[in-house]
mmCIF file of C-alpha atoms in Angstrom:
data_model
loop_
_atom_site.group_PDB
_atom_site.id
_atom_site.type_symbol
_atom_site.label_atom_id
_atom_site.label_comp_id
_atom_site.label_asym_id
_atom_site.label_seq_id
_atom_site.Cartn_x
_atom_site.Cartn_y
_atom_site.Cartn_z
ATOM 1 C CA MET A 1 25.443 58.293 -63.303
ATOM 2 C CA GLY A 2 28.071 60.598 -63.610
ATOM 3 C CA THR A 3 25.874 63.540 -62.156
ATOM 4 C CA SER A 4 25.710 61.332 -59.221
ATOM 5 C CA ASN A 5 30.161 60.409 -58.835
ATOM 6 C CA GLY A 6 30.442 64.205 -59.673
ATOM 7 C CA SER A 7 28.105 65.271 -56.544
ATOM 8 C CA SER A 8 29.161 63.036 -54.339
ATOM 9 C CA ARG A 9 32.473 64.631 -55.021
ATOM 10 C CA THR A 10 31.668 67.709 -54.103
ATOM 11 C CA ASP A 11 29.732 66.675 -50.813
ATOM 12 C CA PHE A 12 31.709 67.377 -47.600
ATOM 13 C CA ILE A 13 31.666 64.801 -45.219
ATOM 14 C CA PHE A 14 31.130 64.832 -41.485
ATOM 15 C CA LEU A 15 33.616 63.090 -39.494
ATOM 16 C CA GLY A 16 32.052 63.748 -35.762
ATOM 17 C CA PHE A 17 32.921 60.446 -33.321
ATOM 18 C CA SER A 18 32.107 58.588 -36.261
ATOM 19 C CA ASP A 19 35.427 56.430 -34.784
ATOM 20 C CA ARG A 20 33.245 55.855 -31.756
ATOM 21 C CA PRO A 21 29.825 54.544 -33.431
ATOM 22 C CA GLN A 22 28.189 53.664 -30.042
ATOM 23 C CA LEU A 23 28.582 57.259 -28.547
ATOM 24 C CA GLU A 24 27.694 58.811 -31.813
ATOM 25 C CA HIS A 25 24.238 56.500 -30.873
ATOM 26 C CA ILE A 26 24.349 58.548 -27.337
ATOM 27 C CA ILE A 27 24.728 62.059 -28.740
ATOM 28 C CA SER A 28 21.679 61.494 -31.025
ATOM 29 C CA VAL A 29 19.428 60.814 -28.828
ATOM 30 C CA ILE A 30 20.378 63.627 -26.308
ATOM 31 C CA VAL A 31 20.113 65.791 -29.586
ATOM 32 C CA CYS A 32 17.109 64.507 -30.278
ATOM 33 C CA ILE A 33 16.069 65.543 -26.877
ATOM 34 C CA PHE A 34 17.228 68.671 -26.812
ATOM 35 C CA TYR A 35 16.179 69.481 -29.836
ATOM 36 C CA ILE A 36 12.517 69.118 -28.708
ATOM 37 C CA ILE A 37 12.623 70.733 -26.000
ATOM 38 C CA THR A 38 13.934 73.532 -27.566
ATOM 39 C CA LEU A 39 10.884 73.668 -30.295
ATOM 40 C CA VAL A 40 8.645 73.291 -27.712
ATOM 41 C CA GLY A 41 10.293 76.044 -25.085
ATOM 42 C CA ASN A 42 10.877 78.593 -27.830
ATOM 43 C CA THR A 43 7.757 78.285 -29.262
ATOM 44 C CA THR A 44 5.369 78.422 -25.902
ATOM 45 C CA ILE A 45 7.295 81.735 -25.154
ATOM 46 C CA ILE A 46 6.544 82.756 -28.766
ATOM 47 C CA LEU A 47 3.271 82.719 -28.311
ATOM 48 C CA VAL A 48 2.535 83.421 -24.994
ATOM 49 C CA SER A 49 4.368 87.083 -25.206
ATOM 50 C CA TYR A 50 1.701 87.288 -28.331
ATOM 51 C CA LEU A 51 -1.512 85.863 -26.386
ATOM 52 C CA ASP A 52 -1.039 86.667 -23.220
ATOM 53 C CA THR A 53 -1.827 91.228 -23.421
ATOM 54 C CA GLN A 54 0.506 91.544 -20.110
ATOM 55 C CA LEU A 55 3.042 90.522 -21.802
ATOM 56 C CA HIS A 56 2.962 93.448 -24.565
ATOM 57 C CA THR A 57 5.680 94.831 -23.354
ATOM 58 C CA PRO A 58 10.231 95.608 -24.555
ATOM 59 C CA MET A 59 11.321 93.129 -22.416
ATOM 60 C CA TYR A 60 9.222 90.191 -23.537
ATOM 61 C CA PHE A 61 9.052 92.010 -27.587
ATOM 62 C CA PHE A 62 12.931 91.029 -26.973
ATOM 63 C CA LEU A 63 12.802 87.916 -25.615
ATOM 64 C CA SER A 64 10.104 86.572 -28.153
ATOM 65 C CA ASN A 65 13.123 87.581 -30.505
ATOM 66 C CA LEU A 66 15.626 86.010 -28.307
ATOM 67 C CA SER A 67 12.954 82.700 -28.991
ATOM 68 C CA PHE A 68 12.639 83.155 -32.872
ATOM 69 C CA VAL A 69 16.634 83.524 -32.864
ATOM 70 C CA ASP A 70 16.907 79.919 -31.251
ATOM 71 C CA LEU A 71 14.241 78.151 -33.400
ATOM 72 C CA CYS A 72 16.093 79.188 -36.469
ATOM 73 C CA TYR A 73 19.368 78.299 -35.583
ATOM 74 C CA THR A 74 19.011 74.950 -34.177
ATOM 75 C CA THR A 75 16.265 74.058 -36.781
ATOM 76 C CA SER A 76 19.548 74.825 -39.907
ATOM 77 C CA ILE A 77 21.283 72.339 -38.168
ATOM 78 C CA ILE A 78 20.017 69.703 -35.366
ATOM 79 C CA PRO A 79 17.718 67.805 -38.649
ATOM 80 C CA GLN A 80 20.841 67.685 -40.828
ATOM 81 C CA MET A 81 22.893 66.531 -37.490
ATOM 82 C CA LEU A 82 20.345 63.878 -36.969
ATOM 83 C CA VAL A 83 19.832 62.513 -40.615
ATOM 84 C CA ASN A 84 24.301 61.682 -40.413
ATOM 85 C CA LEU A 85 23.935 60.597 -37.079
ATOM 86 C CA TRP A 86 21.579 58.341 -37.668
ATOM 87 C CA GLY A 87 22.327 56.541 -40.915
ATOM 88 C CA PRO A 88 25.271 55.391 -42.375
ATOM 89 C CA LYS A 89 25.728 58.577 -44.337
ATOM 90 C CA LYS A 90 27.523 61.284 -42.708
ATOM 91 C CA SER A 91 27.723 63.786 -45.424
ATOM 92 C CA ILE A 92 25.548 67.173 -46.741
ATOM 93 C CA THR A 93 25.998 68.696 -49.887
ATOM 94 C CA TYR A 94 27.781 71.316 -50.722
ATOM 95 C CA GLY A 95 25.074 73.771 -51.250
ATOM 96 C CA GLY A 96 23.704 72.355 -47.978
ATOM 97 C CA CYS A 97 26.756 73.001 -45.853
ATOM 98 C CA VAL A 98 26.899 76.995 -47.445
ATOM 99 C CA LEU A 99 23.307 77.617 -45.867
ATOM 100 C CA GLN A 100 23.657 75.515 -42.188
ATOM 101 C CA PHE A 101 27.444 77.927 -42.171
ATOM 102 C CA PHE A 102 25.010 81.272 -43.368
ATOM 103 C CA PHE A 103 22.857 80.626 -41.294
ATOM 104 C CA ALA A 104 24.874 79.489 -37.661
ATOM 105 C CA LEU A 105 26.916 83.159 -38.628
ATOM 106 C CA ASP A 106 23.528 85.132 -39.593
ATOM 107 C CA LEU A 107 21.542 83.453 -36.372
ATOM 108 C CA GLY A 108 24.518 83.403 -33.926
ATOM 109 C CA ALA A 109 25.575 87.140 -34.679
ATOM 110 C CA THR A 110 21.873 88.197 -34.296
ATOM 111 C CA GLU A 111 21.709 86.264 -30.380
ATOM 112 C CA CYS A 112 24.786 88.882 -29.720
ATOM 113 C CA LEU A 113 23.207 91.891 -30.827
ATOM 114 C CA LEU A 114 19.718 91.084 -29.241
ATOM 115 C CA LEU A 115 21.181 89.762 -25.715
ATOM 116 C CA ALA A 116 23.466 93.457 -25.599
ATOM 117 C CA VAL A 117 19.988 94.897 -26.430
ATOM 118 C CA MET A 118 18.025 92.455 -23.462
ATOM 119 C CA ALA A 119 20.585 94.140 -20.795
ATOM 120 C CA TYR A 120 19.855 97.744 -22.249
ATOM 121 C CA ASP A 121 16.206 97.123 -21.857
ATOM 122 C CA ARG A 122 17.230 95.494 -17.466
ATOM 123 C CA TYR A 123 19.441 98.973 -17.411
ATOM 124 C CA ALA A 124 16.721 100.798 -18.804
ATOM 125 C CA ALA A 125 13.704 99.109 -16.156
ATOM 126 C CA VAL A 126 15.863 99.641 -13.290
ATOM 127 C CA CYS A 127 17.728 102.556 -13.161
ATOM 128 C CA GLN A 128 15.333 104.909 -14.584
ATOM 129 C CA PRO A 129 11.935 103.126 -13.946
ATOM 130 C CA LEU A 130 9.944 106.164 -14.144
ATOM 131 C CA HIS A 131 11.319 106.982 -17.429
ATOM 132 C CA TYR A 132 10.934 103.294 -18.888
ATOM 133 C CA THR A 133 8.124 103.678 -21.549
ATOM 134 C CA VAL A 134 9.427 106.551 -22.291
ATOM 135 C CA ILE A 135 12.935 105.669 -23.128
ATOM 136 C CA MET A 136 11.719 102.189 -24.474
ATOM 137 C CA HIS A 137 8.889 103.202 -26.694
ATOM 138 C CA PRO A 138 7.541 100.719 -29.583
ATOM 139 C CA GLU A 139 9.292 102.646 -32.462
ATOM 140 C CA LEU A 140 12.861 102.094 -30.818
ATOM 141 C CA CYS A 141 12.421 98.818 -29.015
ATOM 142 C CA GLN A 142 11.768 98.267 -33.361
ATOM 143 C CA LYS A 143 14.584 99.741 -34.821
ATOM 144 C CA MET A 144 17.149 97.821 -32.397
ATOM 145 C CA VAL A 145 16.198 94.580 -33.181
ATOM 146 C CA LEU A 146 16.280 95.344 -36.704
ATOM 147 C CA ILE A 147 19.654 96.385 -36.254
ATOM 148 C CA ALA A 148 20.374 93.333 -34.550
ATOM 149 C CA TRP A 149 18.550 91.436 -37.288
ATOM 150 C CA LEU A 150 20.783 93.336 -39.575
ATOM 151 C CA GLY A 151 23.742 93.644 -38.123
ATOM 152 C CA GLY A 152 23.934 89.814 -37.828
ATOM 153 C CA LEU A 153 23.178 89.505 -41.528
ATOM 154 C CA GLY A 154 26.496 91.402 -42.403
ATOM 155 C CA SER A 155 28.510 89.795 -40.875
ATOM 156 C CA ALA A 156 26.903 86.097 -42.617
ATOM 157 C CA LEU A 157 27.761 87.974 -45.536
ATOM 158 C CA ILE A 158 31.247 89.160 -44.876
ATOM 159 C CA LEU A 159 32.788 86.176 -43.113
ATOM 160 C CA CYS A 160 30.840 83.118 -45.356
ATOM 161 C CA PRO A 161 32.387 83.579 -48.866
ATOM 162 C CA LEU A 162 35.815 84.587 -47.290
ATOM 163 C CA THR A 163 36.007 81.045 -45.322
ATOM 164 C CA LEU A 164 34.444 79.085 -48.331
ATOM 165 C CA LYS A 165 36.738 80.762 -50.842
ATOM 166 C CA LEU A 166 39.959 79.501 -49.046
ATOM 167 C CA PRO A 167 41.516 76.796 -51.159
ATOM 168 C CA ARG A 168 40.831 72.864 -49.764
ATOM 169 C CA CYS A 169 42.915 71.380 -51.807
ATOM 170 C CA GLY A 170 40.314 68.201 -52.498
ATOM 171 C CA HIS A 171 39.801 67.689 -48.646
ATOM 172 C CA ARG A 172 36.087 67.415 -47.618
ATOM 173 C CA GLU A 173 36.271 65.849 -44.671
ATOM 174 C CA VAL A 174 34.713 68.389 -41.847
ATOM 175 C CA ASP A 175 35.790 67.207 -38.474
ATOM 176 C CA ASN A 176 33.082 67.820 -36.502
ATOM 177 C CA PHE A 177 29.338 67.363 -36.815
ATOM 178 C CA ILE A 178 28.203 70.634 -38.479
ATOM 179 C CA CYS A 179 29.479 73.030 -41.249
ATOM 180 C CA GLU A 180 30.554 75.590 -38.535
ATOM 181 C CA MET A 181 33.727 78.208 -39.303
ATOM 182 C CA PRO A 182 36.721 77.059 -36.959
ATOM 183 C CA ALA A 183 35.897 73.064 -38.848
ATOM 184 C CA LEU A 184 35.837 74.690 -42.179
ATOM 185 C CA ILE A 185 39.510 77.061 -41.201
ATOM 186 C CA ARG A 186 41.064 73.629 -40.509
ATOM 187 C CA MET A 187 40.179 71.976 -43.735
ATOM 188 C CA ALA A 188 42.172 74.575 -46.041
ATOM 189 C CA CYS A 189 45.094 73.957 -47.050
ATOM 190 C CA VAL A 190 46.342 77.291 -46.638
ATOM 191 C CA TYR A 191 47.116 79.774 -43.657
ATOM 192 C CA SER A 192 45.109 83.132 -44.802
ATOM 193 C CA LYS A 193 46.194 86.012 -42.200
ATOM 194 C CA VAL A 194 42.973 87.975 -44.182
ATOM 195 C CA ILE A 195 39.918 86.459 -42.500
ATOM 196 C CA GLU A 196 41.957 85.153 -39.141
ATOM 197 C CA ALA A 197 41.983 89.276 -38.525
ATOM 198 C CA VAL A 198 38.654 89.647 -40.237
ATOM 199 C CA VAL A 199 37.222 86.630 -38.106
ATOM 200 C CA PHE A 200 38.986 88.683 -34.513
ATOM 201 C CA ALA A 201 37.528 92.108 -35.773
ATOM 202 C CA LEU A 202 34.080 91.094 -36.122
ATOM 203 C CA GLY A 203 34.925 88.841 -33.110
ATOM 204 C CA VAL A 204 35.199 92.477 -31.255
ATOM 205 C CA VAL A 205 32.802 93.668 -32.796
ATOM 206 C CA PHE A 206 29.861 90.936 -32.011
ATOM 207 C CA LEU A 207 31.405 88.918 -28.971
ATOM 208 C CA LEU A 208 33.813 91.445 -26.988
ATOM 209 C CA VAL A 209 31.860 94.954 -27.474
ATOM 210 C CA PRO A 210 28.297 93.086 -26.947
ATOM 211 C CA LEU A 211 29.247 91.648 -24.154
ATOM 212 C CA SER A 212 31.463 94.749 -22.452
ATOM 213 C CA LEU A 213 28.234 96.889 -22.589
ATOM 214 C CA ILE A 214 25.825 94.237 -20.875
ATOM 215 C CA LEU A 215 28.895 94.211 -18.100
ATOM 216 C CA ILE A 216 28.908 97.929 -18.232
ATOM 217 C CA SER A 217 24.948 98.229 -17.969
ATOM 218 C CA TYR A 218 24.289 94.892 -15.032
ATOM 219 C CA GLY A 219 27.276 97.052 -13.313
ATOM 220 C CA VAL A 220 25.202 100.133 -12.829
ATOM 221 C CA ILE A 221 22.317 97.591 -11.984
ATOM 222 C CA THR A 222 23.798 95.861 -9.173
ATOM 223 C CA GLN A 223 24.299 100.024 -8.218
ATOM 224 C CA ALA A 224 21.205 100.511 -8.136
ATOM 225 C CA VAL A 225 19.911 97.528 -6.641
ATOM 226 C CA MET A 226 21.906 98.111 -3.766
ATOM 227 C CA ARG A 227 19.870 101.584 -2.944
ATOM 228 C CA ILE A 228 17.115 99.179 -3.187
ATOM 229 C CA LYS A 229 15.205 98.685 0.287
ATOM 230 C CA SER A 230 12.424 97.104 -0.677
ATOM 231 C CA ALA A 231 12.774 93.286 -0.462
ATOM 232 C CA ALA A 232 9.781 92.525 -2.958
ATOM 233 C CA ARG A 233 11.343 94.728 -5.939
ATOM 234 C CA TRP A 234 14.657 93.525 -4.993
ATOM 235 C CA ARG A 235 13.846 90.086 -5.500
ATOM 236 C CA LYS A 236 11.740 90.288 -9.377
ATOM 237 C CA ILE A 237 14.793 92.687 -10.629
ATOM 238 C CA LEU A 238 16.681 89.681 -9.552
ATOM 239 C CA HIS A 239 14.619 86.873 -10.874
ATOM 240 C CA THR A 240 14.420 88.735 -14.425
ATOM 241 C CA CYS A 241 18.226 90.041 -14.174
ATOM 242 C CA GLY A 242 19.760 86.751 -13.092
ATOM 243 C CA SER A 243 17.756 84.723 -16.160
ATOM 244 C CA HIS A 244 19.568 86.522 -18.328
ATOM 245 C CA LEU A 245 22.661 87.175 -16.852
ATOM 246 C CA THR A 246 21.893 82.866 -17.012
ATOM 247 C CA VAL A 247 21.413 82.742 -20.474
ATOM 248 C CA VAL A 248 24.804 85.849 -21.713
ATOM 249 C CA SER A 249 27.231 83.817 -19.553
ATOM 250 C CA LEU A 250 26.034 80.268 -21.185
ATOM 251 C CA PHE A 251 26.514 81.366 -24.656
ATOM 252 C CA TYR A 252 28.783 84.139 -25.021
ATOM 253 C CA GLY A 253 31.056 81.591 -22.617
ATOM 254 C CA THR A 254 31.557 78.710 -24.991
ATOM 255 C CA ILE A 255 31.355 81.273 -27.983
ATOM 256 C CA ILE A 256 34.330 83.425 -26.783
ATOM 257 C CA TYR A 257 35.855 80.421 -25.740
ATOM 258 C CA MET A 258 35.589 78.736 -29.586
ATOM 259 C CA TYR A 259 35.340 81.946 -31.544
ATOM 260 C CA MET A 260 38.237 84.267 -30.344
ATOM 261 C CA LYS A 261 40.913 81.925 -29.310
ATOM 262 C CA PRO A 262 44.218 80.909 -31.879
ATOM 263 C CA HIS A 263 42.357 77.260 -33.579
ATOM 264 C CA THR A 264 45.239 74.978 -33.173
ATOM 265 C CA SER A 265 44.994 75.667 -29.211
ATOM 266 C CA ALA A 266 41.887 73.689 -28.533
ATOM 267 C CA SER A 267 41.613 69.398 -29.516
ATOM 268 C CA GLN A 268 39.421 68.094 -32.114
ATOM 269 C CA ASP A 269 37.259 66.491 -29.216
ATOM 270 C CA GLU A 270 36.589 69.283 -27.372
ATOM 271 C CA GLY A 271 36.215 71.387 -30.013
ATOM 272 C CA LYS A 272 33.060 69.028 -31.426
ATOM 273 C CA PHE A 273 31.554 68.646 -27.301
ATOM 274 C CA LEU A 274 31.642 72.839 -26.904
ATOM 275 C CA THR A 275 29.383 72.596 -30.970
ATOM 276 C CA LEU A 276 26.810 70.440 -29.417
ATOM 277 C CA PHE A 277 26.867 72.186 -26.280
ATOM 278 C CA TYR A 278 25.924 75.557 -28.080
ATOM 279 C CA THR A 279 24.321 73.951 -30.515
ATOM 280 C CA ILE A 280 21.743 71.562 -28.762
ATOM 281 C CA VAL A 281 21.976 72.972 -25.079
ATOM 282 C CA THR A 282 21.872 76.200 -24.900
ATOM 283 C CA PRO A 283 18.501 76.885 -26.912
ATOM 284 C CA SER A 284 16.966 74.623 -24.985
ATOM 285 C CA LEU A 285 18.004 75.915 -22.013
ATOM 286 C CA ASN A 286 16.973 79.660 -22.904
ATOM 287 C CA PRO A 287 12.999 78.957 -22.322
ATOM 288 C CA LEU A 288 13.781 76.595 -18.628
ATOM 289 C CA ILE A 289 15.890 79.142 -17.938
ATOM 290 C CA TYR A 290 13.212 81.999 -18.554
ATOM 291 C CA THR A 291 10.003 80.940 -17.549
ATOM 292 C CA LEU A 292 10.959 78.421 -14.076
ATOM 293 C CA ARG A 293 12.536 82.193 -12.773
ATOM 294 C CA ASN A 294 9.960 84.039 -14.204
ATOM 295 C CA LYS A 295 6.922 84.246 -12.506
ATOM 296 C CA ASP A 296 4.849 86.589 -14.957
ATOM 297 C CA VAL A 297 5.521 84.226 -17.995
ATOM 298 C CA LYS A 298 4.262 81.252 -15.713
ATOM 299 C CA THR A 299 1.568 83.062 -15.080
ATOM 300 C CA ALA A 300 0.575 84.071 -18.554
ATOM 301 C CA ILE A 301 0.624 80.400 -19.116
ATOM 302 C CA LYS A 302 -1.802 79.796 -17.075
ATOM 303 C CA ARG A 303 -4.473 82.127 -18.256
ATOM 304 C CA ILE A 304 -4.064 80.610 -21.725
ATOM 305 C CA LEU A 305 -4.449 77.182 -20.492
ATOM 306 C CA CYS A 306 -7.668 78.544 -18.236
ATOM 307 C CA ILE A 307 -5.547 76.717 -15.111
#
């Protein structure tokens, strides 16, 4: 009994929208639907990219890694979220919170870098088509993906201990659905200039710098596209680049708004809805955006299914 009471005192309690239980029921249904779409969509992209030899290209190698990141990210968060939304107990153990927080940071930062790598791939394909296979050779692609994964791991190893070491003065209530950094920082009973400076610095490295590189890449791509006279090639470039730009806009837009602004400037409910958006909506839209706008993927699916 003592162990149970001791462990309960170390648990974190998710507030979510507990003051509006009817809203939580609606949210739980929406989360479940989007999670199923995420699992099916991203698994399909990984399998199709692996099984169809015509998709053994740098673009689909990066896309498979992006889909794998989204699968891991949502799986590290959503099952626990659904348990809390469906059941009367809305808590998570300290260890569970640490793991959830760590993987969310790790995979989120990895996705930031992967999207920048994918923009470089599109730049090489459009602006250097004759040298594309030389530039984007398999060894370079593997190294770029490895750097993205290690970069995400490094950011999590820095931020996770700093955030969790903040004194909470007995506070156990997390004003959100998941253990994510803004909510955990708000739990602290002291203001830390160090962690704010580290968060801002890593935000520049993992958000603003990759986004700047993406915008520069697409600026150069736009200039190259304007010189293309072939309507068919112009449309193909527009489709492949348009899919990536749509994903970048959805992902970076919400993440930058959440992490790069002062923590005191947003309402609590606004932050919760934004968390739900980039946690459940964006990972489910990625495969839909890439498959619905990409004839290569749709053709590959038909070939595999023998349609």
